[in-house]
C-alpha cells in the first residue's frame, strides 16, 4: 500500500474502502510514519557513497502510524493484523531513558559563588585503561570534534546550564517533556561530550562538536525522531539513542528496576530508521539497555505479536544488522569517588550483554552536568553530579570518542569513517573487558575505547607509521649530507673561480704580449732568437745569404727597398719554425714598425758618402 496527497492506494489495485471503514469505526487516523507523503519519505531514503553495496536497504515507505483512543488500541491492532493490505500491526511499549536508578536529589546546600573545577573527577577522560585517552586526543588536530554534528534523542534537556553554553543547537524537533527526570537525564548526557572547555565544572570529550536534540514527545516517537535527526545530518555525524524499552522477558511491562529492558532496534520501525541513518554514513550510537539481559537468548528469536511475518531478530547480526554501535555499561576503576563496583571494565550487573555489543563506557560514577548531588542549590543551571549511571552514562562517552575521531579525520583531509569502519576499530582495539565473580568477560559488553589506538586503526598501522618515520629520517639525513656536499662544492667552486680568474689574467697577459709582438716591439728579441737558430740557418744557405747582404748601415750603397724585401722573405721562411701562438702577423710588412729606423739609416748613409766625397776634395 502507498499513500500520496492524503490518499491510500493498494499497489495491487485492491480497493481500500474496508481499511478506511475500519479506521473510521475506531476514531483512528493513519499516516506514513516517516513523512507526510511517501514522496517525502523517499527523498530521505538514500545510501551514502561510502556505504557497502551489500548494506541492507531501509524501506521506510512500508511503515504507517495509527493513532486511536487508548481503549480501542488493542481491538484495532487485532483487526488491522487480519486485513489483507496490512503486513503487521503492533503496539510498542513506551521508551524510557536508559538510566539505572538515577534518582539523585539535589543537595540542599547552596552552591559557592563560583563553581569549582570538577574535571579531576572525570576519570573517563584520562589515559587508558582507566579512561579513553581524551586528553591525548585534544592535542591532535580536530580531536575535540571540530566540524562534527551530534543529535541526542530522548525527552528533555537544560540548555541554559552554565557549562552548556557553547556549540549548542538546542531542541530542533519534538516537544520537551516537563518532567525533571527526563531533563536531568538529557543534561547529564550532553555534558559528557559537550561540556564547555573552561576553568570550572566539567569538560566534554568533544566540546567543539555542534550539539542539538530531538524529543520523542509531541507525536514524534523514537523512530520518527531518529529519521528526523538523520535528515539533518550527513556522513560522519553522530546520532545518540538514549532510550530502551520493556522487552518480552516480562511481557513488555514497564518496571521500576528496568529488568528485561532491551535495545530499541528490536522493533521493526526503529530498526528501519537506524538502518536508514547508517546508510547515509551517520554513526548511530545506541544504548544497549539496563535489563540485565543476555541478548543472545532464544527468547529474542520470536517476534512480538503483530510483527510482520518476514521479521528476523536483529540481535543476531547474521540475520540482519542495523549498523548501530551498541554500548554496554562497564565498571569504573575501583575506588573511583571512594566507591567500588567490581573489577575495572567488568560488566555491571544491570547491563545487557551478548555478541551484539560493540564497546563499553563507564556505567557508574560519571561526573557531568545535572541532578545536583555534587553541586546543588536552588539554581538548576549550576547543578552537577558524579553519580550518573547506566548504559545512559556509558553511551555518551562513545559518542564523544566517535566525534573526536571523526574530527581528526576531517582535520587530516580524509573522508569520515563509515559506521562499519568505526565499529570494526572499536572491536579491534581498546582496554579489554575484565572478569568479575558472577559476571565473566564471556558476558560480552566489549572493550573500553582507547583513542590513541583508534587513531592508529583509523589512519594507519603503527608499523607502517614507524616505517614512514624511519624513511623520513633517512631522507632528512640524506638531505643534510647533500647540503654538506653542496657547501663543499661551493667552496671548491669559489677556489676554482679564483683560479679561473688568475687564468683569465694570464690569458690577457699572453694576448697583450702577442699584440705587442704583432706591433714589432719584440723584433729585437726575435733577431736575438734567430742567432739561437744558427744551426737551422746554416742549413738554409739562401736565407743566410740574404740576411748577410749589405744593409747600408756600414756606409755602402745599395737598394734599400730591395734589402727590405729580402729581409721580409727571410722572415717568411723563419715563421715555419715558430709556433702558431707566437707567430707574427705579416699581412703588412714585418718590419713596418722599423720603417722610420730604416729611413734614418738611409739618410745617414747619404751623409757619410757626402762627407767622404768632401774629404776627397
PDB file of C-alpha atoms in Angstrom, residues 145-438:
ATOM      1  CA  UNK A 145      35.224  17.006  17.372  1.00  0.00           C
ATOM      2  CA  UNK A 146      35.689  20.079  15.198  1.00  0.00           C
ATOM      3  CA  UNK A 147      33.104  20.251  12.415  1.00  0.00           C
ATOM      4  CA  UNK A 148      31.090  17.223  13.615  1.00  0.00           C
ATOM      5  CA  UNK A 149      27.367  17.422  14.415  1.00  0.00           C
ATOM      6  CA  UNK A 150      25.658  15.369  17.127  1.00  0.00           C
ATOM      7  CA  UNK A 151      21.934  14.920  17.804  1.00  0.00           C
ATOM      8  CA  UNK A 152      20.753  13.375  21.069  1.00  0.00           C
ATOM      9  CA  UNK A 153      17.385  11.588  21.022  1.00  0.00           C
ATOM     10  CA  UNK A 154      15.443  11.374  24.293  1.00  0.00           C
ATOM     11  CA  UNK A 155      12.984  13.595  26.216  1.00  0.00           C
ATOM     12  CA  UNK A 156      14.304  16.886  27.669  1.00  0.00           C
ATOM     13  CA  UNK A 157      17.446  18.960  28.385  1.00  0.00           C
ATOM     14  CA  UNK A 158      18.648  22.041  30.256  1.00  0.00           C
ATOM     15  CA  UNK A 159      20.408  24.009  27.531  1.00  0.00           C
ATOM     16  CA  UNK A 160      20.662  27.038  29.844  1.00  0.00           C
ATOM     17  CA  UNK A 161      23.154  25.186  32.056  1.00  0.00           C
ATOM     18  CA  UNK A 162      26.296  27.233  32.752  1.00  0.00           C
ATOM     19  CA  UNK A 163      28.537  24.521  31.275  1.00  0.00           C
ATOM     20  CA  UNK A 164      26.497  24.041  28.089  1.00  0.00           C
ATOM     21  CA  UNK A 165      26.743  27.491  26.517  1.00  0.00           C
ATOM     22  CA  UNK A 166      28.988  26.785  23.538  1.00  0.00           C
ATOM     23  CA  UNK A 167      28.245  24.926  20.297  1.00  0.00           C
ATOM     24  CA  UNK A 168      24.674  24.165  21.352  1.00  0.00           C
ATOM     25  CA  UNK A 169      21.949  23.984  18.714  1.00  0.00           C
ATOM     26  CA  UNK A 170      19.111  23.432  21.179  1.00  0.00           C
ATOM     27  CA  UNK A 171      16.000  21.344  20.617  1.00  0.00           C
ATOM     28  CA  UNK A 172      15.293  21.029  16.889  1.00  0.00           C
ATOM     29  CA  UNK A 173      12.401  18.563  16.906  1.00  0.00           C
ATOM     30  CA  UNK A 174       9.588  17.219  19.071  1.00  0.00           C
ATOM     31  CA  UNK A 175       8.303  18.719  22.296  1.00  0.00           C
ATOM     32  CA  UNK A 176      10.315  18.555  25.504  1.00  0.00           C
ATOM     33  CA  UNK A 177       8.866  16.770  28.493  1.00  0.00           C
ATOM     34  CA  UNK A 178       8.335  18.900  31.585  1.00  0.00           C
ATOM     35  CA  UNK A 179       9.477  16.011  33.782  1.00  0.00           C
ATOM     36  CA  UNK A 180      12.638  16.885  35.727  1.00  0.00           C
ATOM     37  CA  UNK A 181      13.846  13.291  35.486  1.00  0.00           C
ATOM     38  CA  UNK A 182      13.962  13.490  31.689  1.00  0.00           C
ATOM     39  CA  UNK A 183      15.540  16.969  31.905  1.00  0.00           C
ATOM     40  CA  UNK A 184      18.301  15.938  34.326  1.00  0.00           C
ATOM     41  CA  UNK A 185      18.978  12.871  32.216  1.00  0.00           C
ATOM     42  CA  UNK A 186      19.376  14.808  28.966  1.00  0.00           C
ATOM     43  CA  UNK A 187      21.539  17.464  30.629  1.00  0.00           C
ATOM     44  CA  UNK A 188      23.860  14.825  32.103  1.00  0.00           C
ATOM     45  CA  UNK A 189      24.144  13.026  28.760  1.00  0.00           C
ATOM     46  CA  UNK A 190      25.116  16.127  26.795  1.00  0.00           C
ATOM     47  CA  UNK A 191      27.546  17.272  29.477  1.00  0.00           C
ATOM     48  CA  UNK A 192      29.716  14.183  28.941  1.00  0.00           C
ATOM     49  CA  UNK A 193      30.588  15.015  25.338  1.00  0.00           C
ATOM     50  CA  UNK A 194      29.694  18.697  25.058  1.00  0.00           C
ATOM     51  CA  UNK A 195      30.667  20.343  28.355  1.00  0.00           C
ATOM     52  CA  UNK A 196      32.325  23.691  27.710  1.00  0.00           C
ATOM     53  CA  UNK A 197      36.108  23.989  27.791  1.00  0.00           C
ATOM     54  CA  UNK A 198      36.647  26.424  30.664  1.00  0.00           C
ATOM     55  CA  UNK A 199      38.156  26.672  34.140  1.00  0.00           C
ATOM     56  CA  UNK A 200      35.154  25.372  36.072  1.00  0.00           C
ATOM     57  CA  UNK A 201      32.731  22.476  36.135  1.00  0.00           C
ATOM     58  CA  UNK A 202      33.267  19.695  33.612  1.00  0.00           C
ATOM     59  CA  UNK A 203      34.871  19.269  30.170  1.00  0.00           C
ATOM     60  CA  UNK A 204      33.154  17.442  27.315  1.00  0.00           C
ATOM     61  CA  UNK A 205      35.065  14.868  25.268  1.00  0.00           C
ATOM     62  CA  UNK A 206      34.099  16.591  22.001  1.00  0.00           C
ATOM     63  CA  UNK A 207      33.395  20.152  23.115  1.00  0.00           C
ATOM     64  CA  UNK A 208      33.909  21.600  19.617  1.00  0.00           C
ATOM     65  CA  UNK A 209      31.176  19.460  18.049  1.00  0.00           C
ATOM     66  CA  UNK A 210      27.803  21.102  17.352  1.00  0.00           C
ATOM     67  CA  UNK A 211      25.097  19.530  19.538  1.00  0.00           C
ATOM     68  CA  UNK A 212      21.319  19.503  19.055  1.00  0.00           C
ATOM     69  CA  UNK A 213      18.471  17.430  20.437  1.00  0.00           C
ATOM     70  CA  UNK A 214      15.182  15.913  19.266  1.00  0.00           C
ATOM     71  CA  UNK A 215      12.481  14.898  21.714  1.00  0.00           C
ATOM     72  CA  UNK A 216      10.413  11.748  21.225  1.00  0.00           C
ATOM     73  CA  UNK A 217       7.375  13.580  22.625  1.00  0.00           C
ATOM     74  CA  UNK A 218       4.903  15.711  20.736  1.00  0.00           C
ATOM     75  CA  UNK A 219       3.919  12.971  18.283  1.00  0.00           C
ATOM     76  CA  UNK A 220       7.461  12.312  17.117  1.00  0.00           C
ATOM     77  CA  UNK A 221       8.113   8.863  18.612  1.00  0.00           C
ATOM     78  CA  UNK A 222      11.507   7.144  18.698  1.00  0.00           C
ATOM     79  CA  UNK A 223      11.607   6.024  15.051  1.00  0.00           C
ATOM     80  CA  UNK A 224      10.341   9.390  13.821  1.00  0.00           C
ATOM     81  CA  UNK A 225      12.950  11.207  15.937  1.00  0.00           C
ATOM     82  CA  UNK A 226      15.758   9.052  14.530  1.00  0.00           C
ATOM     83  CA  UNK A 227      14.597   9.740  10.991  1.00  0.00           C
ATOM     84  CA  UNK A 228      14.268  13.478  11.657  1.00  0.00           C
ATOM     85  CA  UNK A 229      17.811  13.518  13.040  1.00  0.00           C
ATOM     86  CA  UNK A 230      19.156  11.666  10.001  1.00  0.00           C
ATOM     87  CA  UNK A 231      17.524  14.235   7.719  1.00  0.00           C
ATOM     88  CA  UNK A 232      19.521  16.985   9.456  1.00  0.00           C
ATOM     89  CA  UNK A 233      22.882  15.237   9.435  1.00  0.00           C
ATOM     90  CA  UNK A 234      25.366  13.890   6.928  1.00  0.00           C
ATOM     91  CA  UNK A 235      28.125  11.321   6.602  1.00  0.00           C
ATOM     92  CA  UNK A 236      30.478  11.388   9.581  1.00  0.00           C
ATOM     93  CA  UNK A 237      27.986  12.946  12.001  1.00  0.00           C
ATOM     94  CA  UNK A 238      26.605  11.151  15.069  1.00  0.00           C
ATOM     95  CA  UNK A 239      23.166  10.221  16.442  1.00  0.00           C
ATOM     96  CA  UNK A 240      22.800   9.119  20.072  1.00  0.00           C
ATOM     97  CA  UNK A 241      19.784   6.998  21.074  1.00  0.00           C
ATOM     98  CA  UNK A 242      19.364   7.362  24.846  1.00  0.00           C
ATOM     99  CA  UNK A 243      16.356   5.052  25.077  1.00  0.00           C
ATOM    100  CA  UNK A 244      15.409   1.475  25.839  1.00  0.00           C
ATOM    101  CA  UNK A 245      12.035  -0.161  26.294  1.00  0.00           C
ATOM    102  CA  UNK A 246      10.498  -3.210  28.015  1.00  0.00           C
ATOM    103  CA  UNK A 247      11.089  -6.443  26.102  1.00  0.00           C
ATOM    104  CA  UNK A 248       9.398  -9.840  26.023  1.00  0.00           C
ATOM    105  CA  UNK A 249      11.015 -11.209  29.209  1.00  0.00           C
ATOM    106  CA  UNK A 250       8.285  -9.722  31.391  1.00  0.00           C
ATOM    107  CA  UNK A 251       5.600  -9.364  28.785  1.00  0.00           C
ATOM    108  CA  UNK A 252       6.720  -5.894  27.646  1.00  0.00           C
ATOM    109  CA  UNK A 253       5.714  -4.491  31.032  1.00  0.00           C
ATOM    110  CA  UNK A 254       7.286  -1.341  32.449  1.00  0.00           C
ATOM    111  CA  UNK A 255       9.248  -1.911  35.678  1.00  0.00           C
ATOM    112  CA  UNK A 256      10.949   0.382  38.186  1.00  0.00           C
ATOM    113  CA  UNK A 257      14.088  -1.770  38.172  1.00  0.00           C
ATOM    114  CA  UNK A 258      14.171  -1.787  34.346  1.00  0.00           C
ATOM    115  CA  UNK A 259      14.709  -5.555  34.320  1.00  0.00           C
ATOM    116  CA  UNK A 260      14.052  -7.022  30.888  1.00  0.00           C
ATOM    117  CA  UNK A 261      14.517  -3.685  29.078  1.00  0.00           C
ATOM    118  CA  UNK A 262      16.294  -4.017  25.734  1.00  0.00           C
ATOM    119  CA  UNK A 263      17.793  -2.000  22.889  1.00  0.00           C
ATOM    120  CA  UNK A 264      15.102  -0.411  20.722  1.00  0.00           C
ATOM    121  CA  UNK A 265      16.357  -1.770  17.378  1.00  0.00           C
ATOM    122  CA  UNK A 266      14.459  -4.999  18.103  1.00  0.00           C
ATOM    123  CA  UNK A 267      11.272  -3.224  16.891  1.00  0.00           C
ATOM    124  CA  UNK A 268      10.898  -3.093  13.084  1.00  0.00           C
ATOM    125  CA  UNK A 269      10.292   0.659  12.673  1.00  0.00           C
ATOM    126  CA  UNK A 270      13.183   1.631  14.958  1.00  0.00           C
ATOM    127  CA  UNK A 271      15.437  -0.809  13.105  1.00  0.00           C
ATOM    128  CA  UNK A 272      14.455   0.716   9.746  1.00  0.00           C
ATOM    129  CA  UNK A 273      15.101   4.262  10.985  1.00  0.00           C
ATOM    130  CA  UNK A 274      18.531   3.304  12.334  1.00  0.00           C
ATOM    131  CA  UNK A 275      19.424   1.439   9.148  1.00  0.00           C
ATOM    132  CA  UNK A 276      18.444   4.451   7.047  1.00  0.00           C
ATOM    133  CA  UNK A 277      20.674   6.752   9.126  1.00  0.00           C
ATOM    134  CA  UNK A 278      23.599   4.320   8.884  1.00  0.00           C
ATOM    135  CA  UNK A 279      23.098   4.024   5.122  1.00  0.00           C
ATOM    136  CA  UNK A 280      23.565   7.790   4.974  1.00  0.00           C
ATOM    137  CA  UNK A 281      27.005   7.407   6.614  1.00  0.00           C
ATOM    138  CA  UNK A 282      25.862   8.600  10.051  1.00  0.00           C
ATOM    139  CA  UNK A 283      27.262   6.845  13.121  1.00  0.00           C
ATOM    140  CA  UNK A 284      24.381   5.744  15.358  1.00  0.00           C
ATOM    141  CA  UNK A 285      25.306   5.059  18.994  1.00  0.00           C
ATOM    142  CA  UNK A 286      22.624   3.009  20.760  1.00  0.00           C
ATOM    143  CA  UNK A 287      22.346   2.353  24.486  1.00  0.00           C
ATOM    144  CA  UNK A 288      22.290  -1.429  24.933  1.00  0.00           C
ATOM    145  CA  UNK A 289      19.799  -1.290  27.788  1.00  0.00           C
ATOM    146  CA  UNK A 290      19.756  -1.860  31.537  1.00  0.00           C
ATOM    147  CA  UNK A 291      17.642  -5.022  31.603  1.00  0.00           C
ATOM    148  CA  UNK A 292      20.418  -7.432  32.766  1.00  0.00           C
ATOM    149  CA  UNK A 293      19.508  -9.480  29.695  1.00  0.00           C
ATOM    150  CA  UNK A 294      21.527 -11.835  27.544  1.00  0.00           C
ATOM    151  CA  UNK A 295      20.512 -10.592  24.116  1.00  0.00           C
ATOM    152  CA  UNK A 296      21.734 -13.860  22.601  1.00  0.00           C
ATOM    153  CA  UNK A 297      18.886 -15.636  24.372  1.00  0.00           C
ATOM    154  CA  UNK A 298      16.437 -17.591  22.217  1.00  0.00           C
ATOM    155  CA  UNK A 299      13.523 -15.520  23.517  1.00  0.00           C
ATOM    156  CA  UNK A 300      14.539 -12.744  21.128  1.00  0.00           C
ATOM    157  CA  UNK A 301      14.260 -15.045  18.156  1.00  0.00           C
ATOM    158  CA  UNK A 302      10.465 -14.972  18.405  1.00  0.00           C
ATOM    159  CA  UNK A 303       8.651 -11.901  17.061  1.00  0.00           C
ATOM    160  CA  UNK A 304       6.330  -9.870  19.216  1.00  0.00           C
ATOM    161  CA  UNK A 305       2.595 -10.217  18.487  1.00  0.00           C
ATOM    162  CA  UNK A 306       1.741  -8.314  15.313  1.00  0.00           C
ATOM    163  CA  UNK A 307       5.276  -8.157  13.895  1.00  0.00           C
ATOM    164  CA  UNK A 308       5.431  -8.691  10.095  1.00  0.00           C
ATOM    165  CA  UNK A 309       5.869 -12.294   9.002  1.00  0.00           C
ATOM    166  CA  UNK A 310       9.275 -11.556   7.451  1.00  0.00           C
ATOM    167  CA  UNK A 311      10.767 -10.125  10.649  1.00  0.00           C
ATOM    168  CA  UNK A 312      14.062 -11.629  11.910  1.00  0.00           C
ATOM    169  CA  UNK A 313      15.926 -10.989  15.151  1.00  0.00           C
ATOM    170  CA  UNK A 314      18.414  -8.085  14.707  1.00  0.00           C
ATOM    171  CA  UNK A 315      20.235  -9.001  17.921  1.00  0.00           C
ATOM    172  CA  UNK A 316      21.823 -11.734  15.814  1.00  0.00           C
ATOM    173  CA  UNK A 317      23.637  -9.835  13.119  1.00  0.00           C
ATOM    174  CA  UNK A 318      23.853 -12.910  10.937  1.00  0.00           C
ATOM    175  CA  UNK A 319      20.112 -12.366  10.439  1.00  0.00           C
ATOM    176  CA  UNK A 320      20.235  -8.616   9.852  1.00  0.00           C
ATOM    177  CA  UNK A 321      22.358  -5.735  11.017  1.00  0.00           C
ATOM    178  CA  UNK A 322      21.099  -2.266  11.921  1.00  0.00           C
ATOM    179  CA  UNK A 323      24.644  -0.879  11.654  1.00  0.00           C
ATOM    180  CA  UNK A 324      24.422   0.812  15.068  1.00  0.00           C
ATOM    181  CA  UNK A 325      27.176   0.877  17.698  1.00  0.00           C
ATOM    182  CA  UNK A 326      25.638  -0.943  20.685  1.00  0.00           C
ATOM    183  CA  UNK A 327      27.061   0.076  24.083  1.00  0.00           C
ATOM    184  CA  UNK A 328      27.278  -1.782  27.392  1.00  0.00           C
ATOM    185  CA  UNK A 329      27.914  -0.478  30.914  1.00  0.00           C
ATOM    186  CA  UNK A 330      31.289  -1.319  32.486  1.00  0.00           C
ATOM    187  CA  UNK A 331      32.599  -0.732  36.000  1.00  0.00           C
ATOM    188  CA  UNK A 332      34.934   2.230  36.582  1.00  0.00           C
ATOM    189  CA  UNK A 333      38.287   1.644  38.325  1.00  0.00           C
ATOM    190  CA  UNK A 334      37.801   0.529  41.939  1.00  0.00           C
ATOM    191  CA  UNK A 335      37.978   3.421  44.385  1.00  0.00           C
ATOM    192  CA  UNK A 336      36.561   5.992  41.974  1.00  0.00           C
ATOM    193  CA  UNK A 337      34.893   8.627  44.182  1.00  0.00           C
ATOM    194  CA  UNK A 338      35.580   6.294  47.097  1.00  0.00           C
ATOM    195  CA  UNK A 339      33.290   3.555  45.809  1.00  0.00           C
ATOM    196  CA  UNK A 340      33.798   0.080  44.348  1.00  0.00           C
ATOM    197  CA  UNK A 341      31.629  -1.612  41.689  1.00  0.00           C
ATOM    198  CA  UNK A 342      33.865  -4.564  40.849  1.00  0.00           C
ATOM    199  CA  UNK A 343      36.885  -5.056  38.645  1.00  0.00           C
ATOM    200  CA  UNK A 344      37.644  -2.217  36.262  1.00  0.00           C
ATOM    201  CA  UNK A 345      35.888  -2.776  32.905  1.00  0.00           C
ATOM    202  CA  UNK A 346      33.855  -5.710  34.202  1.00  0.00           C
ATOM    203  CA  UNK A 347      30.191  -5.869  33.226  1.00  0.00           C
ATOM    204  CA  UNK A 348      27.938  -4.091  35.711  1.00  0.00           C
ATOM    205  CA  UNK A 349      25.152  -6.346  36.915  1.00  0.00           C
ATOM    206  CA  UNK A 350      22.341  -4.365  35.290  1.00  0.00           C
ATOM    207  CA  UNK A 351      23.935  -4.103  31.831  1.00  0.00           C
ATOM    208  CA  UNK A 352      22.589  -6.186  28.965  1.00  0.00           C
ATOM    209  CA  UNK A 353      25.224  -8.243  27.160  1.00  0.00           C
ATOM    210  CA  UNK A 354      25.806 -10.504  24.177  1.00  0.00           C
ATOM    211  CA  UNK A 355      27.522 -10.777  20.807  1.00  0.00           C
ATOM    212  CA  UNK A 356      25.656  -7.660  19.645  1.00  0.00           C
ATOM    213  CA  UNK A 357      27.680  -5.368  21.924  1.00  0.00           C
ATOM    214  CA  UNK A 358      30.499  -3.406  20.296  1.00  0.00           C
ATOM    215  CA  UNK A 359      32.020  -1.446  23.188  1.00  0.00           C
ATOM    216  CA  UNK A 360      31.568  -0.251  26.771  1.00  0.00           C
ATOM    217  CA  UNK A 361      31.695   3.007  28.696  1.00  0.00           C
ATOM    218  CA  UNK A 362      31.634   3.907  32.368  1.00  0.00           C
ATOM    219  CA  UNK A 363      28.274   2.771  33.781  1.00  0.00           C
ATOM    220  CA  UNK A 364      28.816   4.243  37.238  1.00  0.00           C
ATOM    221  CA  UNK A 365      30.453   7.287  38.876  1.00  0.00           C
ATOM    222  CA  UNK A 366      30.236   9.556  35.843  1.00  0.00           C
ATOM    223  CA  UNK A 367      30.795  13.214  36.688  1.00  0.00           C
ATOM    224  CA  UNK A 368      28.766  15.538  34.481  1.00  0.00           C
ATOM    225  CA  UNK A 369      26.128  18.276  34.499  1.00  0.00           C
ATOM    226  CA  UNK A 370      22.681  17.954  36.085  1.00  0.00           C
ATOM    227  CA  UNK A 371      20.963  16.281  39.069  1.00  0.00           C
ATOM    228  CA  UNK A 372      22.694  18.434  41.731  1.00  0.00           C
ATOM    229  CA  UNK A 373      24.143  15.807  44.091  1.00  0.00           C
ATOM    230  CA  UNK A 374      27.732  17.058  43.564  1.00  0.00           C
ATOM    231  CA  UNK A 375      26.764  20.726  43.472  1.00  0.00           C
ATOM    232  CA  UNK A 376      23.163  21.665  44.094  1.00  0.00           C
ATOM    233  CA  UNK A 377      21.187  24.545  45.498  1.00  0.00           C
ATOM    234  CA  UNK A 378      18.145  26.244  44.034  1.00  0.00           C
ATOM    235  CA  UNK A 379      19.626  27.142  40.646  1.00  0.00           C
ATOM    236  CA  UNK A 380      19.293  24.199  38.267  1.00  0.00           C
ATOM    237  CA  UNK A 381      21.732  25.822  35.821  1.00  0.00           C
ATOM    238  CA  UNK A 382      24.672  25.119  38.134  1.00  0.00           C
ATOM    239  CA  UNK A 383      23.815  21.548  39.120  1.00  0.00           C
ATOM    240  CA  UNK A 384      26.436  18.805  38.769  1.00  0.00           C
ATOM    241  CA  UNK A 385      26.587  15.094  39.567  1.00  0.00           C
ATOM    242  CA  UNK A 386      29.294  12.479  39.987  1.00  0.00           C
ATOM    243  CA  UNK A 387      26.896   9.514  40.155  1.00  0.00           C
ATOM    244  CA  UNK A 388      25.354   9.358  36.680  1.00  0.00           C
ATOM    245  CA  UNK A 389      24.838   5.683  35.777  1.00  0.00           C
ATOM    246  CA  UNK A 390      23.587   3.074  33.331  1.00  0.00           C
ATOM    247  CA  UNK A 391      24.086   2.441  29.660  1.00  0.00           C
ATOM    248  CA  UNK A 392      22.864   6.045  29.552  1.00  0.00           C
ATOM    249  CA  UNK A 393      26.140   7.245  31.106  1.00  0.00           C
ATOM    250  CA  UNK A 394      28.185   4.757  29.064  1.00  0.00           C
ATOM    251  CA  UNK A 395      26.826   5.683  25.622  1.00  0.00           C
ATOM    252  CA  UNK A 396      27.691   9.429  25.654  1.00  0.00           C
ATOM    253  CA  UNK A 397      31.342   8.518  26.230  1.00  0.00           C
ATOM    254  CA  UNK A 398      31.270   6.557  22.970  1.00  0.00           C
ATOM    255  CA  UNK A 399      29.601   9.496  21.222  1.00  0.00           C
ATOM    256  CA  UNK A 400      32.453  11.748  22.371  1.00  0.00           C
ATOM    257  CA  UNK A 401      35.004   9.216  21.134  1.00  0.00           C
ATOM    258  CA  UNK A 402      33.257   8.973  17.750  1.00  0.00           C
ATOM    259  CA  UNK A 403      33.099  12.751  17.302  1.00  0.00           C
ATOM    260  CA  UNK A 404      36.744  13.138  18.342  1.00  0.00           C
ATOM    261  CA  UNK A 405      37.922  10.531  15.831  1.00  0.00           C
ATOM    262  CA  UNK A 406      35.777  11.976  13.043  1.00  0.00           C
ATOM    263  CA  UNK A 407      37.149  15.436  13.845  1.00  0.00           C
ATOM    264  CA  UNK A 408      40.683  14.080  13.456  1.00  0.00           C
ATOM    265  CA  UNK A 409      39.759  12.541  10.118  1.00  0.00           C
ATOM    266  CA  UNK A 410      38.308  15.844   8.976  1.00  0.00           C
ATOM    267  CA  UNK A 411      41.417  17.764  10.089  1.00  0.00           C
ATOM    268  CA  UNK A 412      43.605  15.352   8.098  1.00  0.00           C
ATOM    269  CA  UNK A 413      41.579  15.993   4.957  1.00  0.00           C
ATOM    270  CA  UNK A 414      40.324  12.413   4.967  1.00  0.00           C
ATOM    271  CA  UNK A 415      36.849  11.078   4.337  1.00  0.00           C
ATOM    272  CA  UNK A 416      34.957  10.392   7.573  1.00  0.00           C
ATOM    273  CA  UNK A 417      34.969   6.889   8.948  1.00  0.00           C
ATOM    274  CA  UNK A 418      31.939   4.888   7.874  1.00  0.00           C
ATOM    275  CA  UNK A 419      29.826   3.371  10.651  1.00  0.00           C
ATOM    276  CA  UNK A 420      31.244  -0.055   9.780  1.00  0.00           C
ATOM    277  CA  UNK A 421      34.847   1.221   9.930  1.00  0.00           C
ATOM    278  CA  UNK A 422      34.265   2.827  13.312  1.00  0.00           C
ATOM    279  CA  UNK A 423      32.637  -0.338  14.640  1.00  0.00           C
ATOM    280  CA  UNK A 424      35.470  -2.526  13.364  1.00  0.00           C
ATOM    281  CA  UNK A 425      38.079  -0.303  15.024  1.00  0.00           C
ATOM    282  CA  UNK A 426      36.178  -0.330  18.320  1.00  0.00           C
ATOM    283  CA  UNK A 427      36.114  -4.116  18.275  1.00  0.00           C
ATOM    284  CA  UNK A 428      39.781  -4.432  17.290  1.00  0.00           C
ATOM    285  CA  UNK A 429      41.250  -2.015  19.874  1.00  0.00           C
ATOM    286  CA  UNK A 430      40.714  -0.759  23.405  1.00  0.00           C
ATOM    287  CA  UNK A 431      41.187  -1.864  27.013  1.00  0.00           C
ATOM    288  CA  UNK A 432      39.769  -5.372  27.310  1.00  0.00           C
ATOM    289  CA  UNK A 433      36.740  -6.301  29.386  1.00  0.00           C
ATOM    290  CA  UNK A 434      37.622  -7.938  32.729  1.00  0.00           C
ATOM    291  CA  UNK A 435      36.142 -10.796  34.734  1.00  0.00           C
ATOM    292  CA  UNK A 436      34.205 -10.274  37.933  1.00  0.00           C
ATOM    293  CA  UNK A 437      32.769 -13.124  40.030  1.00  0.00           C
ATOM    294  CA  UNK A 438      29.362 -13.925  38.588  1.00  0.00           C
TER     295      UNK A 438
END
